[in-house]
Coordinates of C-alpha atoms in Angstrom, one line a residue:
R213 CA 71.3 11.4 41.7
T214 CA 72.4 12.1 45.3
S215 CA 74.0 8.7 45.7
S216 CA 76.6 8.9 43.0
Y217 CA 79.7 10.9 42.0
E218 CA 77.5 13.7 40.7
P219 CA 77.1 15.7 43.9
E220 CA 80.8 16.2 44.3
L221 CA 81.0 17.4 40.7
V222 CA 78.3 19.9 41.2
K223 CA 79.9 21.2 44.4
A224 CA 83.3 21.5 42.7
Q225 CA 81.7 23.4 39.8
F226 CA 79.9 25.8 42.2
D227 CA 83.1 26.3 44.2
N228 CA 85.0 27.2 41.0
G229 CA 82.2 29.2 39.4
V230 CA 82.1 27.1 36.2
G231 CA 79.5 25.4 34.1
I232 CA 75.9 26.4 35.0
F233 CA 77.2 28.6 37.8
Q234 CA 78.5 31.0 35.1
C235 CA 74.9 31.5 33.9
D236 CA 72.7 34.6 34.6
E237 CA 70.5 32.3 36.7
Y238 CA 70.6 28.6 37.6
E239 CA 68.7 25.9 39.5
V240 CA 70.0 22.5 40.5
F241 CA 67.6 19.6 40.6
S242 CA 68.3 16.2 42.1
N243 CA 66.5 12.9 42.6
G244 CA 66.9 10.5 45.5
G245 CA 67.3 13.3 48.1
V246 CA 68.5 16.8 48.5
I247 CA 72.1 18.0 48.6
Q248 CA 73.5 21.4 49.6
V249 CA 75.4 23.3 46.9
G250 CA 76.9 26.5 48.2
W251 CA 74.3 28.3 50.3
Q252 CA 71.3 26.6 48.8
N253 CA 69.8 23.1 48.5
T254 CA 68.9 21.3 45.3
V255 CA 65.3 21.0 44.3
E256 CA 64.2 17.4 44.7
I257 CA 62.4 15.7 41.9
A258 CA 59.9 13.4 43.7
V259 CA 59.6 10.4 41.5
P260 CA 59.9 6.6 42.3
P261 CA 63.3 5.0 41.8
V262 CA 64.0 3.7 38.3
Q263 CA 65.7 0.4 37.4
M264 CA 68.3 -0.3 34.8
G265 CA 66.9 -1.5 31.4
D266 CA 67.4 -5.2 30.6
L267 CA 68.3 -5.8 27.0
A268 CA 67.3 -9.5 27.5
V269 CA 63.7 -8.3 27.8
E270 CA 62.0 -8.1 24.4
G271 CA 61.2 -4.5 23.4
T272 CA 63.9 -3.0 25.7
T273 CA 66.1 -0.7 23.6
T274 CA 68.6 0.6 26.2
N275 CA 70.4 -0.7 29.2
S276 CA 70.9 2.8 30.6
W277 CA 68.8 4.5 33.3
L278 CA 65.2 4.7 32.2
N279 CA 64.7 8.2 33.6
T280 CA 62.1 9.8 31.2
R281 CA 59.7 10.3 34.1
T282 CA 62.3 12.2 36.1
F283 CA 63.0 14.5 33.2
L284 CA 59.4 15.2 32.5
E285 CA 58.8 16.0 36.2
M286 CA 61.8 18.3 36.2
W287 CA 60.5 20.2 33.1
D288 CA 57.1 20.5 34.7
M289 CA 58.7 22.0 37.8
I290 CA 60.7 24.5 35.6
I291 CA 57.6 25.5 33.7
T292 CA 55.5 25.9 36.9
G293 CA 58.3 27.8 38.6
G294 CA 58.2 30.4 35.8
K295 CA 61.9 31.6 36.1
W296 CA 62.4 30.6 32.5
W297 CA 60.2 33.5 31.3
D298 CA 62.9 35.9 32.4
H299 CA 65.5 34.4 30.0
E300 CA 65.9 33.8 26.3
W301 CA 67.2 30.3 26.7
T302 CA 66.9 27.4 29.2
V303 CA 69.5 24.7 29.1
K304 CA 69.5 21.3 30.8
V305 CA 73.0 20.2 31.7
D306 CA 74.2 17.0 33.3
P307 CA 76.7 17.3 36.1
D308 CA 79.3 15.4 34.2
A309 CA 78.9 17.4 31.0
V310 CA 81.5 20.0 30.0
F311 CA 79.5 23.2 29.6
F312 CA 80.8 26.6 28.5
P313 CA 77.9 29.2 28.9
S314 CA 80.0 31.8 27.1
R315 CA 80.3 29.7 24.0
L316 CA 76.6 28.9 24.0
H317 CA 75.8 32.6 24.4
E318 CA 78.1 33.5 21.5
Y319 CA 76.4 30.9 19.3
L320 CA 72.8 31.8 20.3
S321 CA 73.2 35.6 20.4
V322 CA 72.5 35.8 16.6
R323 CA 69.4 33.7 17.2
T324 CA 68.1 35.8 20.2
S325 CA 65.6 38.6 19.9
T326 CA 67.3 40.9 22.4

């Protein structure tokens, strides 16, 4: 989301070369607009805005963002883009997640064909 604390987190991660920016390749997606990260812009996910869930409504099971459509659109964009074919693993990471690519690589290396 471009109108939250997340853009500053992504920019700080880029500036420090940490998180996804330690990976062999990365792509940053955003919804609600485009932000510049380093020398490139994020890829905008064009979906209508979503509302917060309301637990008072029967059948609602979460009060968090109902962003399933956003994630599905993002994965469609990743698949269509084709970059994922060049790598053994594709990882989706939120900006506020602590992500250590080297630890994941160590864990997955015994499960990777190359």
